[in-house]
mmCIF file of C-alpha atoms in Angstrom:
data_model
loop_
_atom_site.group_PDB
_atom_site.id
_atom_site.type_symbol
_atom_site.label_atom_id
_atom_site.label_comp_id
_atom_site.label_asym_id
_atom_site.label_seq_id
_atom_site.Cartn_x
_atom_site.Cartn_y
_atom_site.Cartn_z
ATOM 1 C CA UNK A 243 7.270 -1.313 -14.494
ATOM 2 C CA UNK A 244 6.216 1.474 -11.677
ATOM 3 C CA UNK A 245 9.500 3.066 -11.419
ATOM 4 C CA UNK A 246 10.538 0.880 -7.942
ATOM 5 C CA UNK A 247 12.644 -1.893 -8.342
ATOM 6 C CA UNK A 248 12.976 -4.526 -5.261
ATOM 7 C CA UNK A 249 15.442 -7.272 -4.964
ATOM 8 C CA UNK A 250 15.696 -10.125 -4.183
ATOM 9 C CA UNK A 251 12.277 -11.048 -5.759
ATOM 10 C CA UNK A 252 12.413 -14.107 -3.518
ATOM 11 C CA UNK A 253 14.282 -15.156 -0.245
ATOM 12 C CA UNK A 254 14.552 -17.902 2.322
ATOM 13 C CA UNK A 255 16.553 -17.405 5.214
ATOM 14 C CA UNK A 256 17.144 -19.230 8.471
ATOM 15 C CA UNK A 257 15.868 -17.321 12.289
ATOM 16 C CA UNK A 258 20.134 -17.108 12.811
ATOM 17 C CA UNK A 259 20.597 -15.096 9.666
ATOM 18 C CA UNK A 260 21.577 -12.328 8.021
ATOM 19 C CA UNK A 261 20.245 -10.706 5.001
ATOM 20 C CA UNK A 262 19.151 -7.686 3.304
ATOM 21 C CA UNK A 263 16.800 -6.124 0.798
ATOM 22 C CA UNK A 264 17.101 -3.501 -1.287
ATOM 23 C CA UNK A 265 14.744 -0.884 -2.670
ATOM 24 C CA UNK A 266 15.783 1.406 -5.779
ATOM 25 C CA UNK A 267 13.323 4.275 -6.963
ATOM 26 C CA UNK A 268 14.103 5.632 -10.583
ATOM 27 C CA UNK A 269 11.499 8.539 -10.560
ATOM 28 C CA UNK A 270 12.842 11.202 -9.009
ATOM 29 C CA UNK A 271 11.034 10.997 -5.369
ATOM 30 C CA UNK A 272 12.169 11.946 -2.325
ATOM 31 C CA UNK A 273 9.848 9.835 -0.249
ATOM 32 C CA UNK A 274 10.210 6.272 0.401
ATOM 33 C CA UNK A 275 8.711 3.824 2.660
ATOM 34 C CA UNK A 276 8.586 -0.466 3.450
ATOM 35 C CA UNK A 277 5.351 -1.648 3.929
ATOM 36 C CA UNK A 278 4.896 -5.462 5.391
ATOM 37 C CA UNK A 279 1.944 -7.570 3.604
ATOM 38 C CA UNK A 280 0.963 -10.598 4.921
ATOM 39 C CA UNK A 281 -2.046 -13.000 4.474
ATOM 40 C CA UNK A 282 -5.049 -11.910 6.508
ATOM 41 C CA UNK A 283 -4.031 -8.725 7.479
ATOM 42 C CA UNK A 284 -4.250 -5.116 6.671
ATOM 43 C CA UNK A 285 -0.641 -3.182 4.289
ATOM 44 C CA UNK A 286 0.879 -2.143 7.172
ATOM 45 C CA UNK A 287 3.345 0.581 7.249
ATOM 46 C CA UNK A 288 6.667 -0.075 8.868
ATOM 47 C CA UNK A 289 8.803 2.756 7.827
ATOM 48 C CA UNK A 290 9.099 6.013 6.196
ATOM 49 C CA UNK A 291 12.327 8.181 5.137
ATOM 50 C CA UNK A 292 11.904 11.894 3.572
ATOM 51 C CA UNK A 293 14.825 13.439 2.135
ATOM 52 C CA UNK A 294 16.649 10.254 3.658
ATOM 53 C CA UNK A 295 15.803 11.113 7.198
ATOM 54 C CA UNK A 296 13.787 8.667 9.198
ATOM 55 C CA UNK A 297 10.251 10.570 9.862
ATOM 56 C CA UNK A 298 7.989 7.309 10.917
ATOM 57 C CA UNK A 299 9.306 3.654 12.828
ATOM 58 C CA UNK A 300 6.116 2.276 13.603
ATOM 59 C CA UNK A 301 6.695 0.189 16.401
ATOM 60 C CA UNK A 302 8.473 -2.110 14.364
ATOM 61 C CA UNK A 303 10.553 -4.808 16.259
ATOM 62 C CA UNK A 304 14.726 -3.956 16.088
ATOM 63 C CA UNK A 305 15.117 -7.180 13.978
ATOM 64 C CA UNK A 306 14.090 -5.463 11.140
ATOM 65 C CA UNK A 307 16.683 -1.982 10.588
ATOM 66 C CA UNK A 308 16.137 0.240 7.774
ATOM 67 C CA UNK A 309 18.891 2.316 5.821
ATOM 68 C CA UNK A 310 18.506 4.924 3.251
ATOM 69 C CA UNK A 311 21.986 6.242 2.311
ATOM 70 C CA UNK A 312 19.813 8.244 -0.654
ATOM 71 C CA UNK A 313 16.479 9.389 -2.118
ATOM 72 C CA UNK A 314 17.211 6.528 -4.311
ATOM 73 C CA UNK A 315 18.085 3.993 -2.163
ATOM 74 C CA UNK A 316 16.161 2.422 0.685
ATOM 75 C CA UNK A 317 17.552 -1.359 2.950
ATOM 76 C CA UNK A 318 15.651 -3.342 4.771
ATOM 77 C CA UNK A 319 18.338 -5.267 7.138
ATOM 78 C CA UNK A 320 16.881 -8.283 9.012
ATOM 79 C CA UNK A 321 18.578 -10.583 11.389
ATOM 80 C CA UNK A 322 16.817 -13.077 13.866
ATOM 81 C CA UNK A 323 13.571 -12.717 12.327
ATOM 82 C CA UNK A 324 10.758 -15.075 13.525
ATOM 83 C CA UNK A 325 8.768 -17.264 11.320
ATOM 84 C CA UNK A 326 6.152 -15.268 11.640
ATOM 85 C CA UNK A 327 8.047 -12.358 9.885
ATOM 86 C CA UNK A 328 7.239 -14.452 6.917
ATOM 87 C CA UNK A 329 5.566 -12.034 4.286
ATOM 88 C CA UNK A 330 5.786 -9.916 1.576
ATOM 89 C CA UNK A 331 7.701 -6.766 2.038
ATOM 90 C CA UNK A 332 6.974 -3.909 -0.651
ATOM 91 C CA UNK A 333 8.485 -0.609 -0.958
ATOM 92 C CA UNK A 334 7.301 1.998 -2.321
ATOM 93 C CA UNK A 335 8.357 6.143 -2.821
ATOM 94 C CA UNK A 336 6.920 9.774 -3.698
ATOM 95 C CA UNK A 337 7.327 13.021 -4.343
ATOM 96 C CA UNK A 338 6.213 14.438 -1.023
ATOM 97 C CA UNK A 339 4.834 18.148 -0.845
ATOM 98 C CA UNK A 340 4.592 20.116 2.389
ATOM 99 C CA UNK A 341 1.085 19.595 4.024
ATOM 100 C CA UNK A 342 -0.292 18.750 0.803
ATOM 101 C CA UNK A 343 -1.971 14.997 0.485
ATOM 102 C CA UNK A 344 -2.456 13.301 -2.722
ATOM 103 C CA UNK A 345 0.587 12.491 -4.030
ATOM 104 C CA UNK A 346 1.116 9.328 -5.282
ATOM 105 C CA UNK A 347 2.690 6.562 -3.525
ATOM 106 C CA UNK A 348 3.821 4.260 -5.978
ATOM 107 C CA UNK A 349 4.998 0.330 -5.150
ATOM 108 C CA UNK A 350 7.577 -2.115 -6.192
ATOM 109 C CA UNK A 351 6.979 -6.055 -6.762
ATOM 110 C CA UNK A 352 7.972 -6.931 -3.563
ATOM 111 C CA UNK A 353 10.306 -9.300 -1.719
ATOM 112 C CA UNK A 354 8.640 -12.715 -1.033
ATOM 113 C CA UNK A 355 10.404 -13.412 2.469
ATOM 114 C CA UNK A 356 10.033 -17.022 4.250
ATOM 115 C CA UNK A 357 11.495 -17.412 7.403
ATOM 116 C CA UNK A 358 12.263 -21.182 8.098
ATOM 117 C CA UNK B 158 -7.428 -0.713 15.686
ATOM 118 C CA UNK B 159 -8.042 -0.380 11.996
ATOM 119 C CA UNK B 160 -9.022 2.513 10.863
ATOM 120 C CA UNK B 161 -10.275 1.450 7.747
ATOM 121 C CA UNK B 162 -12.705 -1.147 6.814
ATOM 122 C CA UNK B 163 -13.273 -2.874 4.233
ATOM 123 C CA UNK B 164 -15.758 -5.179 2.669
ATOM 124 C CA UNK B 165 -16.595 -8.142 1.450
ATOM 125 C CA UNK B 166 -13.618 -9.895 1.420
ATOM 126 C CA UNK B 167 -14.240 -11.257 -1.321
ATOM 127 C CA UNK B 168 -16.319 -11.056 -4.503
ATOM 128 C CA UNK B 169 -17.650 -12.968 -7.181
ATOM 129 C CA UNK B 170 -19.527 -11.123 -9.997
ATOM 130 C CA UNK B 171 -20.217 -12.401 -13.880
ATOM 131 C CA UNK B 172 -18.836 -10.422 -16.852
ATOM 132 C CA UNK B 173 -20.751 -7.508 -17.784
ATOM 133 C CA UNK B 174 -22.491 -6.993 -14.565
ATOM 134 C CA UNK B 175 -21.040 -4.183 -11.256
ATOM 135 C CA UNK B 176 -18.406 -5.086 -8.610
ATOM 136 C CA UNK B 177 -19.329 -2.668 -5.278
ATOM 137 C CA UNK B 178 -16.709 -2.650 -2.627
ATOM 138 C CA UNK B 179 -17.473 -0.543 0.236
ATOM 139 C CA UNK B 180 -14.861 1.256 2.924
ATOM 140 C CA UNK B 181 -15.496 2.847 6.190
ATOM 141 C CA UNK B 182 -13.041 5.180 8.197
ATOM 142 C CA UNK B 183 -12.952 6.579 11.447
ATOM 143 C CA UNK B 184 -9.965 9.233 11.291
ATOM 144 C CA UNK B 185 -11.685 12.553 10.527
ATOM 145 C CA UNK B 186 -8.172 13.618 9.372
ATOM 146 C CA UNK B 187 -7.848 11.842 6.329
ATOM 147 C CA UNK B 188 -8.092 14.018 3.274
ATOM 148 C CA UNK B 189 -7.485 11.700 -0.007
ATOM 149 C CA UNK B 190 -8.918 8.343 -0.874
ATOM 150 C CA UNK B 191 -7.232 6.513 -3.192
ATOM 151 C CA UNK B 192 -7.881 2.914 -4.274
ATOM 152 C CA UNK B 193 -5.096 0.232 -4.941
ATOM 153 C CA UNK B 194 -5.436 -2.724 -7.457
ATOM 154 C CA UNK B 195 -2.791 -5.585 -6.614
ATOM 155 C CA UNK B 196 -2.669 -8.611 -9.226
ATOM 156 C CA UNK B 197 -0.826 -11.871 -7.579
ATOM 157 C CA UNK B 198 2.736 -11.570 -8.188
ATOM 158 C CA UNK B 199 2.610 -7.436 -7.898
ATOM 159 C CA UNK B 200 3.126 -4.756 -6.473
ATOM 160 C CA UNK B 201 -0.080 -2.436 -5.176
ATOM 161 C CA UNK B 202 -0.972 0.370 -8.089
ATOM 162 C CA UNK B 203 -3.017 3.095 -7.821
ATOM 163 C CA UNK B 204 -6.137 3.074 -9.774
ATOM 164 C CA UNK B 205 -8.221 5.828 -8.848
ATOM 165 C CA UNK B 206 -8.805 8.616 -6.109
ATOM 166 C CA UNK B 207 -10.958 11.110 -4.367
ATOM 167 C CA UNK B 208 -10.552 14.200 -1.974
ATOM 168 C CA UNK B 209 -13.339 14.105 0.303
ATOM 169 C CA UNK B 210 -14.619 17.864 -1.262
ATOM 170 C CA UNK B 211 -16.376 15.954 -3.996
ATOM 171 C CA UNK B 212 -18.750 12.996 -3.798
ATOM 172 C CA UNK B 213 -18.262 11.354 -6.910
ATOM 173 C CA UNK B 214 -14.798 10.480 -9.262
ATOM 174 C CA UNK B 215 -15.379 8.469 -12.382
ATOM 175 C CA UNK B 216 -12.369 7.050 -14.398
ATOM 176 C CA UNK B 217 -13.685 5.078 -17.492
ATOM 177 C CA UNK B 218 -15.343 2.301 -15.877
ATOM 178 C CA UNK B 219 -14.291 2.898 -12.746
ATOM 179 C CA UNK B 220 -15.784 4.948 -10.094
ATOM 180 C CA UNK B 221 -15.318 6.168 -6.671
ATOM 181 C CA UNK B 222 -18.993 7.567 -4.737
ATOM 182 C CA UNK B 223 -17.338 9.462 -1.102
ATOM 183 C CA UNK B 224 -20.146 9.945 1.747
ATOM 184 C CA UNK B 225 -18.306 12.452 4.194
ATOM 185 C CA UNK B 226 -21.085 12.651 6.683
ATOM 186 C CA UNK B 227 -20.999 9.015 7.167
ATOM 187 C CA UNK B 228 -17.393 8.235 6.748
ATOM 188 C CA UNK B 229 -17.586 5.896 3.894
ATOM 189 C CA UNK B 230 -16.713 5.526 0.386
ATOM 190 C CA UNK B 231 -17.116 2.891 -2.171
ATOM 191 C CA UNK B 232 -15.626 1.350 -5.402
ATOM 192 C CA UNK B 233 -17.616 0.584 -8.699
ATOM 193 C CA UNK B 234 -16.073 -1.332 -11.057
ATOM 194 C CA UNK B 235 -19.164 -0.957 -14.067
ATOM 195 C CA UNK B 236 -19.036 -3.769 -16.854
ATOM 196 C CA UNK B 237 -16.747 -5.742 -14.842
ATOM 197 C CA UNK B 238 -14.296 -8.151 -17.102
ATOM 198 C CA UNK B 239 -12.140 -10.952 -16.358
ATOM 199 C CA UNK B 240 -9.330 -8.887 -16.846
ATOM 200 C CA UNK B 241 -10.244 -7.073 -13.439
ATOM 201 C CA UNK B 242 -10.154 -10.116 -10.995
ATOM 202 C CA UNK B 243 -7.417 -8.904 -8.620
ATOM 203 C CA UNK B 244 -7.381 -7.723 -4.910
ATOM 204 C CA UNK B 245 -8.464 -4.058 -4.427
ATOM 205 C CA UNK B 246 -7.985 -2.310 -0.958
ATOM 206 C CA UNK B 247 -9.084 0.809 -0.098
ATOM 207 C CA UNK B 248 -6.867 3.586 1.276
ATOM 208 C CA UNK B 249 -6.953 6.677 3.418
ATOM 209 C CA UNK B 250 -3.939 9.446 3.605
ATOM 210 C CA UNK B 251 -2.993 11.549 5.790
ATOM 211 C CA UNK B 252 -0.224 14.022 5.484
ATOM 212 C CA UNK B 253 3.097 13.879 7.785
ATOM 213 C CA UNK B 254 3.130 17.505 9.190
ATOM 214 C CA UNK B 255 6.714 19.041 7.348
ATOM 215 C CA UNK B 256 7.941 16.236 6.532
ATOM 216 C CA UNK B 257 6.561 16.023 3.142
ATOM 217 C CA UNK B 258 5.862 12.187 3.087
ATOM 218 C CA UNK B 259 2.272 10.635 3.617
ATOM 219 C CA UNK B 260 1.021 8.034 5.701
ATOM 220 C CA UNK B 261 -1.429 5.236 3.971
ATOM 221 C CA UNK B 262 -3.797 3.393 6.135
ATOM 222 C CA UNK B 263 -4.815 0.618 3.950
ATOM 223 C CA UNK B 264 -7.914 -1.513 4.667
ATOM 224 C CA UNK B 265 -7.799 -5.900 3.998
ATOM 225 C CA UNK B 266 -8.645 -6.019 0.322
ATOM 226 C CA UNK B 267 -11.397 -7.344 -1.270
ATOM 227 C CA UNK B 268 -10.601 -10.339 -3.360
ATOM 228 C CA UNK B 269 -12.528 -9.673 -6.714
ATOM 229 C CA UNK B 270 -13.455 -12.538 -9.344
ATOM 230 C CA UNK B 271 -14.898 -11.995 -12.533
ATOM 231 C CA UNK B 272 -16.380 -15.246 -14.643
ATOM 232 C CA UNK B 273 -17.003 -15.322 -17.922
#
């Protein structure tokens, strides 16, 4: 148990849908980011929020809308993905300090997303 | 254009003997090094890490050997066990300037397997 808790675990969703995940830290951070994983490729980072405000969007595609309403909470709202949006999507949080690197980042499971 | 390489892909090695895993970055502006474990089903966790002031981190049987003239660092897993097959990946960190969040760059993950 790191401390990040994803749900759903698992979902399957047609390319006309709607759906969300959700991302809750329990440690305290004020950091937190989604990260797409997929087969063959490198962690890549999609977004970041500090102190809820968005700091990074990097070049993701407007199907894919983040919300963080709190330094707890953290959505990932999709809609029209592609089948190729099929991956594992992982967040992850930290206690951020000011020009100082080192800080943990520290993941959840993961949402196992298939796109059909 | 990834900034961090990593190899082998993947790796076989028997019980008892050393798992090497090598990275290679280009970004003079990294400054921290850590290295991710990921068993299937899980989220990325942080298993050791390295400022790029020192050359060498050891952790129990793991240890992390940082070349800063050549831009490369490596993973040693010494006595290697069963219990250590998992995907590693390499990481390098960079600060976000005020905002007090940090930026991974992972590299692909090596893909380690350790037989009895």
């Amino acid at each position: 148990e790191t401390g990040v808790t994803q749900t759903p675990r698992h979902l399957v969703m047609g390319m006309t849908n709607k759906k969300s995940l959700k991302c809750e830290q329990h440690l305290g951070h004020n950091a937190m980011y989604w990260y797409k994983q997929s087969a063959k490729k490198p962690l890549e980072l999609m977004f970041v929020y500090s102190l809820e405000e968005r700091v990074e969007n990097n070049s993701v595609p407007s199907r894919f809308s983040p919300e963080c309403p709190n330094s707890s909470h953290l959505f990932l709202h999709l809609h029209t993905l592609q089948p190729e949006d099929s991956a594992l999507y992982l967040c992850a949080s930290s206690q951020g300090g000011r020009g100082y690197s080192g800080n943990t980042i520290y993941f959840g499971e993961g949402s196992w997303l298939t796109v059909v | 254009q990834q900034q961090v390489k990593q190899s082998p892909q993947s790796l076989i090695v028997q019980k008892g003997g050393i798992s090497i895993i090598n990275c290679a970055y280009e970004n003079t502006a990294f400054d921290y090094f850590p290295w991710y474990q990921q068993f299937p089903g899980k989220g990325p966790a942080l298993l050791i890490a390295i400022r790029p002031d020192v050359s060498e981190k050891k952790e129990g049987r793991f240890t992390i050997s940082f070349n800063k003239s050549a831009k490369q660092f490596s993973l040693h897993i010494m006595d290697s066990q069963p219990g250590d097959s998992a995907t590693y990946f390499c990481a390098a960190e960079t600060p976000y300037s005020g905002a007090g969040s940090y930026q991974l760059t992972f590299g692909k993950g090596t893909k380690l397997s350790v037989i009895p």
